[in-house]
PDB file of C-alpha atoms and ligand atoms in Angstrom:
ATOM      1  CA  MET A 418     -51.243 -88.334-128.054  1.00 49.00           C
ATOM      2  CA  LYS A 419     -53.378 -90.963-130.418  1.00 51.00           C
ATOM      3  CA  LYS A 420     -56.727 -89.490-128.826  1.00 52.00           C
ATOM      4  CA  ILE A 421     -54.850 -85.802-129.598  1.00 49.00           C
ATOM      5  CA  PHE A 422     -54.511 -86.936-133.115  1.00 47.00           C
ATOM      6  CA  MET A 423     -58.001 -88.265-133.794  1.00 50.00           C
ATOM      7  CA  PHE A 424     -59.257 -84.782-132.470  1.00 48.00           C
ATOM      8  CA  LEU A 425     -57.379 -82.788-134.674  1.00 44.00           C
ATOM      9  CA  VAL A 426     -58.306 -85.359-138.099  1.00 44.00           C
ATOM     10  CA  ILE A 427     -61.896 -84.747-136.840  1.00 45.00           C
ATOM     11  CA  CYS A 428     -61.726 -81.105-136.952  1.00 43.00           C
ATOM     12  CA  MET A 429     -59.536 -80.627-140.036  1.00 45.00           C
ATOM     13  CA  SER A 430     -62.276 -82.961-141.587  1.00 45.00           C
ATOM     14  CA  PHE A 431     -64.924 -80.745-140.228  1.00 43.00           C
ATOM     15  CA  ILE A 432     -63.825 -77.815-141.429  1.00 42.00           C
ATOM     16  CA  SER A 433     -63.258 -78.912-145.114  1.00 40.00           C
ATOM     17  CA  VAL A 434     -66.729 -79.507-145.094  1.00 42.00           C
ATOM     18  CA  ILE A 435     -67.591 -76.491-143.916  1.00 41.00           C
ATOM     19  CA  THR A 436     -65.484 -74.548-146.492  1.00 40.00           C
ATOM     20  CA  GLY A 437     -66.617 -76.673-149.104  1.00 41.00           C
ATOM     21  CA  CYS A 438     -70.159 -75.812-148.247  1.00 42.00           C
ATOM     22  CA  GLU A 439     -69.379 -71.986-148.422  1.00 42.00           C
ATOM     23  CA  LYS A 440     -67.620 -72.423-151.282  1.00 42.00           C
ATOM     24  CA  GLU A 441     -70.761 -73.749-153.096  1.00 42.00           C
ATOM     25  CA  LYS A 442     -73.064 -71.547-151.646  1.00 45.00           C
ATOM     26  CA  SER A 443     -70.619 -68.598-152.945  1.00 47.00           C
ATOM     27  CA  VAL A 444     -70.549 -70.244-156.452  1.00 43.00           C
ATOM     28  CA  ASP A 445     -74.708 -70.579-156.687  1.00 69.00           C
ATOM     29  CA  LYS A 446     -74.661 -66.793-155.276  1.00 71.00           C
ATOM     30  CA  LYS A 447     -72.753 -66.164-158.501  1.00 73.00           C
ATOM     31  CA  GLU A 448     -74.423 -68.216-160.870  1.00 78.00           C
ATOM     32  CA  ALA A 449     -77.902 -66.390-159.571  1.00 76.00           C
ATOM     33  CA  LYS A 450     -76.493 -63.001-160.853  1.00 76.00           C
ATOM     34  CA  GLU A 451     -75.292 -64.105-163.983  1.00 85.00           C
ATOM     35  CA  LYS A 452     -78.438 -66.310-165.057  1.00 94.00           C
ATOM     36  CA  VAL A 453     -81.273 -64.975-166.763  1.00 98.00           C
ATOM     37  CA  TYR A 454     -84.230 -66.425-165.021  1.00 98.00           C
ATOM     38  CA  LYS A 455     -87.277 -67.067-167.156  1.00 98.00           C
ATOM     39  CA  ILE A 456     -90.631 -66.047-165.604  1.00 98.00           C
ATOM     40  CA  ALA A 457     -93.657 -66.769-167.017  1.00 98.00           C
ATOM     41  CA  THR A 458     -96.831 -64.783-166.537  1.00 98.00           C
ATOM     42  CA  ASP A 459    -100.434 -64.355-167.401  1.00 98.00           C
ATOM     43  CA  THR A 460    -102.041 -62.765-170.277  1.00 96.00           C
ATOM     44  CA  THR A 461    -104.521 -59.513-170.035  1.00 94.00           C
ATOM     45  CA  TYR A 462    -104.629 -59.797-165.824  1.00 98.00           C
ATOM     46  CA  ALA A 463    -105.027 -56.362-165.143  1.00 98.00           C
ATOM     47  CA  PRO A 464    -103.657 -54.389-163.048  1.00 98.00           C
ATOM     48  CA  PHE A 465    -101.093 -57.160-162.425  1.00 98.00           C
ATOM     49  CA  GLU A 466    -100.200 -57.676-166.258  1.00 98.00           C
ATOM     50  CA  PHE A 467    -101.519 -56.375-169.084  1.00 98.00           C
ATOM     51  CA  GLU A 468    -100.297 -54.247-172.239  1.00 97.00           C
ATOM     52  CA  ASN A 469    -100.720 -50.248-171.805  1.00 95.00           C
ATOM     53  CA  ASP A 470    -101.646 -47.895-175.108  1.00 94.00           C
ATOM     54  CA  LYS A 471     -98.196 -48.291-175.770  1.00 96.00           C
ATOM     55  CA  GLY A 472     -98.106 -52.026-176.131  1.00 96.00           C
ATOM     56  CA  GLU A 473     -95.807 -52.207-172.870  1.00 97.00           C
ATOM     57  CA  LEU A 474     -96.112 -54.843-170.746  1.00 97.00           C
ATOM     58  CA  VAL A 475     -96.986 -53.325-167.578  1.00 98.00           C
ATOM     59  CA  GLY A 476     -98.690 -53.801-164.174  1.00 98.00           C
ATOM     60  CA  ILE A 477     -97.869 -54.411-160.843  1.00 98.00           C
ATOM     61  CA  ASP A 478     -96.677 -57.765-161.244  1.00 98.00           C
ATOM     62  CA  MET A 479     -94.490 -56.335-163.884  1.00 98.00           C
ATOM     63  CA  GLU A 480     -93.040 -53.525-162.099  1.00 98.00           C
ATOM     64  CA  LEU A 481     -92.648 -55.113-158.615  1.00 98.00           C
ATOM     65  CA  LEU A 482     -90.471 -58.085-160.318  1.00 98.00           C
ATOM     66  CA  LYS A 483     -88.234 -55.062-162.514  1.00 98.00           C
ATOM     67  CA  GLU A 484     -87.759 -53.364-158.829  1.00 98.00           C
ATOM     68  CA  ILE A 485     -87.027 -56.485-156.908  1.00 98.00           C
ATOM     69  CA  ALA A 486     -84.753 -57.759-159.918  1.00 98.00           C
ATOM     70  CA  ALA A 487     -82.959 -54.501-159.849  1.00 98.00           C
ATOM     71  CA  ASP A 488     -82.722 -54.382-155.832  1.00 98.00           C
ATOM     72  CA  GLN A 489     -81.421 -57.843-155.891  1.00 97.00           C
ATOM     73  CA  GLY A 490     -79.163 -57.835-158.993  1.00 97.00           C
ATOM     74  CA  PHE A 491     -80.461 -60.620-161.195  1.00 97.00           C
ATOM     75  CA  LYS A 492     -81.500 -60.859-164.468  1.00 98.00           C
ATOM     76  CA  TYR A 493     -84.850 -62.145-166.098  1.00 98.00           C
ATOM     77  CA  GLU A 494     -87.202 -62.554-169.313  1.00 98.00           C
ATOM     78  CA  VAL A 495     -90.867 -62.967-168.800  1.00 98.00           C
ATOM     79  CA  ASN A 496     -93.072 -64.986-171.072  1.00 98.00           C
ATOM     80  CA  VAL A 497     -96.404 -63.924-171.489  1.00 98.00           C
ATOM     81  CA  VAL A 498     -98.139 -67.540-171.826  1.00 98.00           C
ATOM     82  CA  GLY A 499    -101.386 -67.277-170.206  1.00 97.00           C
ATOM     83  CA  PHE A 500    -102.221 -68.617-166.679  1.00 98.00           C
ATOM     84  CA  ALA A 501    -102.495 -72.716-167.086  1.00 98.00           C
ATOM     85  CA  ALA A 502     -99.577 -72.579-169.480  1.00 98.00           C
ATOM     86  CA  ALA A 503     -97.468 -70.714-167.085  1.00 98.00           C
ATOM     87  CA  LEU A 504     -97.681 -73.486-164.297  1.00 98.00           C
ATOM     88  CA  THR A 505     -97.146 -76.202-166.828  1.00 98.00           C
ATOM     89  CA  ALA A 506     -94.031 -74.144-168.006  1.00 98.00           C
ATOM     90  CA  LEU A 507     -93.022 -73.909-164.261  1.00 98.00           C
ATOM     91  CA  GLU A 508     -94.103 -78.057-163.643  1.00 98.00           C
ATOM     92  CA  THR A 509     -91.862 -78.699-166.873  1.00 98.00           C
ATOM     93  CA  GLY A 510     -88.711 -76.831-166.285  1.00 97.00           C
ATOM     94  CA  GLU A 511     -89.617 -74.180-169.060  1.00 98.00           C
ATOM     95  CA  ALA A 512     -90.202 -71.570-166.530  1.00 98.00           C
ATOM     96  CA  ASP A 513     -88.169 -70.648-163.044  1.00 98.00           C
ATOM     97  CA  GLY A 514     -90.559 -68.778-161.764  1.00 98.00           C
ATOM     98  CA  VAL A 515     -94.345 -67.760-162.119  1.00 98.00           C
ATOM     99  CA  ILE A 516     -96.123 -64.136-161.314  1.00 98.00           C
ATOM    100  CA  ALA A 517     -99.246 -63.644-162.442  1.00 98.00           C
ATOM    101  CA  GLY A 518    -101.720 -62.512-159.684  1.00 98.00           C
ATOM    102  CA  MET A 519    -101.423 -66.064-158.234  1.00 98.00           C
ATOM    103  CA  SER A 520    -103.232 -66.803-155.027  1.00 98.00           C
ATOM    104  CA  ILE A 521    -101.115 -68.846-152.409  1.00 98.00           C
ATOM    105  CA  THR A 522    -103.581 -71.723-151.749  1.00 98.00           C
ATOM    106  CA  GLU A 523    -102.895 -74.955-149.582  1.00 97.00           C
ATOM    107  CA  PRO A 524    -102.801 -77.210-152.587  1.00 97.00           C
ATOM    108  CA  ARG A 525    -100.485 -74.994-154.455  1.00 98.00           C
ATOM    109  CA  LYS A 526     -98.067 -74.747-151.168  1.00 98.00           C
ATOM    110  CA  GLU A 527     -97.559 -78.770-151.501  1.00 98.00           C
ATOM    111  CA  LYS A 528     -96.487 -78.293-155.249  1.00 98.00           C
ATOM    112  CA  TYR A 529     -94.736 -75.025-155.492  1.00 98.00           C
ATOM    113  CA  ASP A 530     -92.782 -72.777-152.697  1.00 98.00           C
ATOM    114  CA  MET A 531     -94.235 -69.669-153.065  1.00 98.00           C
ATOM    115  CA  SER A 532     -93.172 -66.213-151.827  1.00 98.00           C
ATOM    116  CA  LEU A 533     -94.122 -64.064-148.890  1.00 98.00           C
ATOM    117  CA  PRO A 534     -97.771 -62.462-149.770  1.00 98.00           C
ATOM    118  CA  TYR A 535     -97.682 -58.888-151.770  1.00 98.00           C
ATOM    119  CA  PHE A 536    -101.629 -58.366-152.485  1.00 98.00           C
ATOM    120  CA  ASP A 537    -105.007 -59.363-150.738  1.00 98.00           C
ATOM    121  CA  THR A 538    -107.371 -61.282-153.145  1.00 98.00           C
ATOM    122  CA  GLY A 539    -110.068 -63.662-152.860  1.00 98.00           C
ATOM    123  CA  THR A 540    -113.263 -64.689-155.399  1.00 98.00           C
ATOM    124  CA  THR A 541    -116.075 -63.001-156.522  1.00 98.00           C
ATOM    125  CA  ILE A 542    -118.268 -62.825-159.162  1.00 98.00           C
ATOM    126  CA  GLY A 543    -119.148 -60.611-162.261  1.00 98.00           C
ATOM    127  CA  VAL A 544    -122.736 -60.164-163.791  1.00 98.00           C
ATOM    128  CA  ARG A 545    -124.614 -57.747-166.104  1.00 98.00           C
ATOM    129  CA  LYS A 546    -126.371 -55.136-165.045  1.00 97.00           C
ATOM    130  CA  ASP A 547    -129.739 -56.290-166.006  1.00 96.00           C
ATOM    131  CA  SER A 548    -128.976 -60.426-164.607  1.00 97.00           C
ATOM    132  CA  GLY A 549    -131.026 -59.619-161.674  1.00 96.00           C
ATOM    133  CA  ILE A 550    -128.167 -61.789-159.926  1.00 98.00           C
ATOM    134  CA  LYS A 551    -127.827 -61.189-156.734  1.00 98.00           C
ATOM    135  CA  SER A 552    -126.313 -64.445-154.854  1.00 97.00           C
ATOM    136  CA  PHE A 553    -125.179 -67.853-155.878  1.00 98.00           C
ATOM    137  CA  GLU A 554    -128.563 -68.928-155.149  1.00 98.00           C
ATOM    138  CA  ASP A 555    -129.552 -67.458-158.616  1.00 98.00           C
ATOM    139  CA  LEU A 556    -127.233 -68.891-160.607  1.00 98.00           C
ATOM    140  CA  ARG A 557    -129.172 -72.009-160.480  1.00 98.00           C
ATOM    141  CA  GLY A 558    -129.856 -73.958-163.642  1.00 98.00           C
ATOM    142  CA  LYS A 559    -127.446 -71.356-165.116  1.00 98.00           C
ATOM    143  CA  LYS A 560    -124.073 -71.572-166.730  1.00 98.00           C
ATOM    144  CA  VAL A 561    -121.349 -69.786-165.624  1.00 98.00           C
ATOM    145  CA  ALA A 562    -117.583 -69.124-166.699  1.00 98.00           C
ATOM    146  CA  GLY A 563    -114.466 -69.958-165.137  1.00 98.00           C
ATOM    147  CA  LYS A 564    -110.695 -69.451-166.174  1.00 98.00           C
ATOM    148  CA  VAL A 565    -108.900 -72.972-166.437  1.00 98.00           C
ATOM    149  CA  GLY A 566    -107.065 -73.595-163.363  1.00 97.00           C
ATOM    150  CA  THR A 567    -107.133 -70.763-161.261  1.00 98.00           C
ATOM    151  CA  ALA A 568    -108.384 -70.481-157.706  1.00 98.00           C
ATOM    152  CA  ALA A 569    -111.799 -68.539-158.672  1.00 98.00           C
ATOM    153  CA  CYS A 570    -112.558 -71.527-161.076  1.00 98.00           C
ATOM    154  CA  LYS A 571    -111.708 -74.213-158.184  1.00 98.00           C
ATOM    155  CA  PHE A 572    -113.866 -72.316-156.063  1.00 98.00           C
ATOM    156  CA  ALA A 573    -116.886 -72.513-158.604  1.00 98.00           C
ATOM    157  CA  GLU A 574    -116.248 -76.196-159.031  1.00 98.00           C
ATOM    158  CA  SER A 575    -116.478 -76.536-154.974  1.00 98.00           C
ATOM    159  CA  ILE A 576    -119.981 -75.078-154.943  1.00 98.00           C
ATOM    160  CA  SER A 577    -121.361 -75.974-158.243  1.00 98.00           C
ATOM    161  CA  GLU A 578    -123.380 -78.728-157.107  1.00 98.00           C
ATOM    162  CA  LYS A 579    -124.668 -77.135-154.180  1.00 98.00           C
ATOM    163  CA  TYR A 580    -126.009 -73.918-156.227  1.00 98.00           C
ATOM    164  CA  GLY A 581    -126.356 -76.352-159.578  1.00 98.00           C
ATOM    165  CA  PHE A 582    -124.601 -74.453-162.045  1.00 98.00           C
ATOM    166  CA  GLU A 583    -122.503 -75.493-164.951  1.00 98.00           C
ATOM    167  CA  ILE A 584    -119.039 -74.121-165.500  1.00 98.00           C
ATOM    168  CA  ILE A 585    -117.814 -73.045-168.738  1.00 98.00           C
ATOM    169  CA  GLN A 586    -113.824 -72.759-168.917  1.00 98.00           C
ATOM    170  CA  PHE A 587    -112.185 -70.377-170.641  1.00 98.00           C
ATOM    171  CA  GLU A 588    -108.160 -69.782-171.499  1.00 96.00           C
ATOM    172  CA  ASP A 589    -108.019 -66.149-170.406  1.00 97.00           C
ATOM    173  CA  SER A 590    -110.057 -63.620-168.594  1.00 98.00           C
ATOM    174  CA  SER A 591    -110.871 -61.143-171.004  1.00 97.00           C
ATOM    175  CA  THR A 592    -112.512 -63.463-173.040  1.00 98.00           C
ATOM    176  CA  MET A 593    -114.562 -64.641-170.216  1.00 98.00           C
ATOM    177  CA  PHE A 594    -115.625 -61.454-169.419  1.00 98.00           C
ATOM    178  CA  GLN A 595    -116.835 -60.982-173.036  1.00 98.00           C
ATOM    179  CA  ASP A 596    -119.088 -63.991-172.449  1.00 98.00           C
ATOM    180  CA  VAL A 597    -120.602 -62.677-169.400  1.00 98.00           C
ATOM    181  CA  ILE A 598    -121.560 -59.535-171.202  1.00 98.00           C
ATOM    182  CA  TYR A 599    -122.471 -61.256-174.721  1.00 98.00           C
ATOM    183  CA  GLY A 600    -125.027 -63.088-172.362  1.00 97.00           C
ATOM    184  CA  ASN A 601    -124.085 -66.596-172.769  1.00 98.00           C
ATOM    185  CA  THR A 602    -122.888 -67.310-169.650  1.00 98.00           C
ATOM    186  CA  ALA A 603    -124.521 -65.775-166.433  1.00 98.00           C
ATOM    187  CA  ALA A 604    -121.584 -64.753-164.141  1.00 98.00           C
ATOM    188  CA  CYS A 605    -118.169 -65.590-164.295  1.00 98.00           C
ATOM    189  CA  PHE A 606    -115.655 -66.124-161.072  1.00 98.00           C
ATOM    190  CA  GLU A 607    -112.689 -64.548-160.778  1.00 98.00           C
ATOM    191  CA  ASP A 608    -110.667 -62.501-158.370  1.00 98.00           C
ATOM    192  CA  TYR A 609    -112.164 -59.054-156.854  1.00 98.00           C
ATOM    193  CA  PRO A 610    -109.234 -56.723-157.122  1.00 98.00           C
ATOM    194  CA  VAL A 611    -108.996 -57.818-160.940  1.00 98.00           C
ATOM    195  CA  LEU A 612    -112.813 -57.625-161.762  1.00 98.00           C
ATOM    196  CA  GLY A 613    -112.661 -54.708-159.871  1.00 97.00           C
ATOM    197  CA  TYR A 614    -110.016 -52.609-161.819  1.00 97.00           C
ATOM    198  CA  GLU A 615    -111.791 -53.339-165.152  1.00 98.00           C
ATOM    199  CA  ILE A 616    -115.038 -52.604-163.962  1.00 98.00           C
ATOM    200  CA  SER A 617    -113.392 -48.867-162.575  1.00 96.00           C
ATOM    201  CA  ARG A 618    -111.933 -48.947-166.074  1.00 95.00           C
ATOM    202  CA  GLY A 619    -115.149 -49.508-168.232  1.00 97.00           C
ATOM    203  CA  LEU A 620    -115.798 -53.495-168.119  1.00 98.00           C
ATOM    204  CA  ASP A 621    -119.797 -53.196-168.108  1.00 98.00           C
ATOM    205  CA  LEU A 622    -120.465 -55.815-165.767  1.00 98.00           C
ATOM    206  CA  VAL A 623    -121.091 -55.440-161.827  1.00 98.00           C
ATOM    207  CA  ILE A 624    -119.939 -57.400-158.632  1.00 98.00           C
ATOM    208  CA  PRO A 625    -123.526 -58.014-157.164  1.00 98.00           C
ATOM    209  CA  PHE A 626    -122.651 -58.617-153.372  1.00 97.00           C
ATOM    210  CA  GLU A 627    -119.895 -57.648-151.370  1.00 96.00           C
ATOM    211  CA  GLU A 628    -119.122 -60.688-149.790  1.00 96.00           C
ATOM    212  CA  ILE A 629    -115.040 -62.339-150.642  1.00 97.00           C
ATOM    213  CA  ALA A 630    -115.052 -66.069-150.578  1.00 98.00           C
ATOM    214  CA  GLU A 631    -111.641 -67.512-150.037  1.00 97.00           C
ATOM    215  CA  PRO A 632    -109.759 -64.382-148.943  1.00 98.00           C
ATOM    216  CA  THR A 633    -106.365 -64.803-149.765  1.00 98.00           C
ATOM    217  CA  SER A 634    -102.967 -63.139-151.129  1.00 98.00           C
ATOM    218  CA  TYR A 635    -101.109 -63.304-154.561  1.00 98.00           C
ATOM    219  CA  GLY A 636     -97.346 -64.713-154.306  1.00 98.00           C
ATOM    220  CA  PHE A 637     -94.402 -65.713-156.654  1.00 99.00           C
ATOM    221  CA  ALA A 638     -94.180 -69.232-157.153  1.00 98.00           C
ATOM    222  CA  VAL A 639     -91.472 -71.700-158.190  1.00 98.00           C
ATOM    223  CA  MET A 640     -91.207 -75.160-157.898  1.00 98.00           C
ATOM    224  CA  LYS A 641     -91.069 -77.121-154.833  1.00 98.00           C
ATOM    225  CA  GLY A 642     -87.217 -77.528-153.756  1.00 97.00           C
ATOM    226  CA  GLU A 643     -86.130 -75.458-157.169  1.00 97.00           C
ATOM    227  CA  ASN A 644     -84.673 -72.284-157.789  1.00 97.00           C
ATOM    228  CA  SER A 645     -84.453 -71.154-153.858  1.00 97.00           C
ATOM    229  CA  GLU A 646     -82.317 -68.778-154.414  1.00 97.00           C
ATOM    230  CA  LEU A 647     -84.633 -66.965-156.657  1.00 98.00           C
ATOM    231  CA  LEU A 648     -87.397 -67.571-153.944  1.00 98.00           C
ATOM    232  CA  ASP A 649     -84.916 -65.667-151.651  1.00 98.00           C
ATOM    233  CA  MET A 650     -84.074 -62.703-153.654  1.00 98.00           C
ATOM    234  CA  PHE A 651     -87.870 -62.374-154.513  1.00 98.00           C
ATOM    235  CA  ASN A 652     -88.620 -62.280-150.794  1.00 98.00           C
ATOM    236  CA  LYS A 653     -85.875 -59.992-149.761  1.00 98.00           C
ATOM    237  CA  GLY A 654     -86.564 -57.574-152.779  1.00 98.00           C
ATOM    238  CA  LEU A 655     -90.337 -57.407-151.621  1.00 98.00           C
ATOM    239  CA  SER A 656     -89.467 -56.683-148.077  1.00 98.00           C
ATOM    240  CA  ASN A 657     -86.893 -54.067-149.183  1.00 98.00           C
ATOM    241  CA  LEU A 658     -89.513 -52.491-151.440  1.00 98.00           C
ATOM    242  CA  LYS A 659     -91.937 -52.291-148.967  1.00 98.00           C
ATOM    243  CA  ALA A 660     -89.331 -50.660-146.140  1.00 98.00           C
ATOM    244  CA  ASN A 661     -88.182 -48.340-148.921  1.00 97.00           C
ATOM    245  CA  GLY A 662     -91.649 -47.215-150.285  1.00 98.00           C
ATOM    246  CA  LYS A 663     -91.737 -48.434-153.497  1.00 98.00           C
ATOM    247  CA  TYR A 664     -93.954 -51.132-153.036  1.00 98.00           C
ATOM    248  CA  ASN A 665     -96.583 -48.391-152.122  1.00 98.00           C
ATOM    249  CA  GLU A 666     -95.577 -45.922-155.109  1.00 98.00           C
ATOM    250  CA  ILE A 667     -96.175 -49.154-157.617  1.00 98.00           C
ATOM    251  CA  VAL A 668     -99.447 -50.333-155.942  1.00 98.00           C
ATOM    252  CA  ASN A 669    -100.992 -46.872-155.571  1.00 97.00           C
ATOM    253  CA  LYS A 670    -100.096 -45.811-159.373  1.00 96.00           C
ATOM    254  CA  TYR A 671    -102.776 -48.586-160.446  1.00 96.00           C
ATOM    255  CA  ILE A 672    -105.350 -48.854-157.688  1.00 92.00           C
ATOM    256  CA  LYS A 673    -106.229 -45.156-157.024  1.00 80.00           C
ATOM    257  CA  LYS A 674    -107.714 -44.676-153.382  1.00 70.00           C
TER     258      LYS A 674
HETATM  259  N1  LIG B1765    -105.720 -65.435-159.583  1.00 85.48           N
HETATM  260  C1  LIG B1765    -105.502 -66.569-160.163  1.00 85.48           C
HETATM  261  C2  LIG B1765    -105.313 -67.664-159.312  1.00 85.48           C
HETATM  262  O1  LIG B1765    -104.471 -67.537-158.476  1.00 85.48           O
HETATM  263  C3  LIG B1765    -104.426 -66.251-161.207  1.00 85.48           C
HETATM  264  C4  LIG B1765    -104.554 -65.889-162.544  1.00 85.48           C
HETATM  265  O2  LIG B1765    -105.805 -65.567-163.563  1.00 85.48           O
HETATM  266  N2  LIG B1765    -103.579 -65.192-163.568  1.00 85.48           N
HETATM  267  O3  LIG B1765    -105.697 -68.963-159.686  1.00 85.48           O
END
């Protein structure tokens, strides 16, 4: 009899633990739908985030975020702060998430939780047509440009000693591109989808070789262990958009084959 009683007590407490958890989970979900998530992003980083002729913030990231939020039913606001500042905002809790053409890299995965990959990328360089630069070797003794905190700039740092060049850092990609056009720096290190897109819309630079350094993919980031419900919704929404054709629709709008 005593044994049966003990068994019942254990069962009851187990059930209350389970229902307790369930309750918390459903409150979390409700909160997630009511909360206005703060999403930080880069300044001009076409075709992922940039202002169109009408002054509207558009791009693959912006449209994916909009459709994912609609699909998953969450609210958000976007803060355009620049890439390094977006990461700082995430780290200080001013932002809940970052979408900014952000590469999924090993060091970042230690600090942030990153979504499923949503776009292939990798690093290349942009140079002036008349520069004669055809390889990293040709950068010896020269100044090159990189954007603060980016994977491309970290890659430049990793090979700067080997190829003997100095890196000048910029806060945003457009100023960095202009610096190469003016001839102050000999090359800029940037992601090929971004540089390629800008060249296709008239930026006066060329990509001198085909090899892509450190190929990876873009992902959405939250601080490690935080905002997991937001990351889950992003991943679920992204999968739904891939399945229902909206993902392709958005990408094809910007990248013409
Ligand atoms: N592509 C950059 C990185 O992943 C981010 C950016 O420049 N918006 O580091």
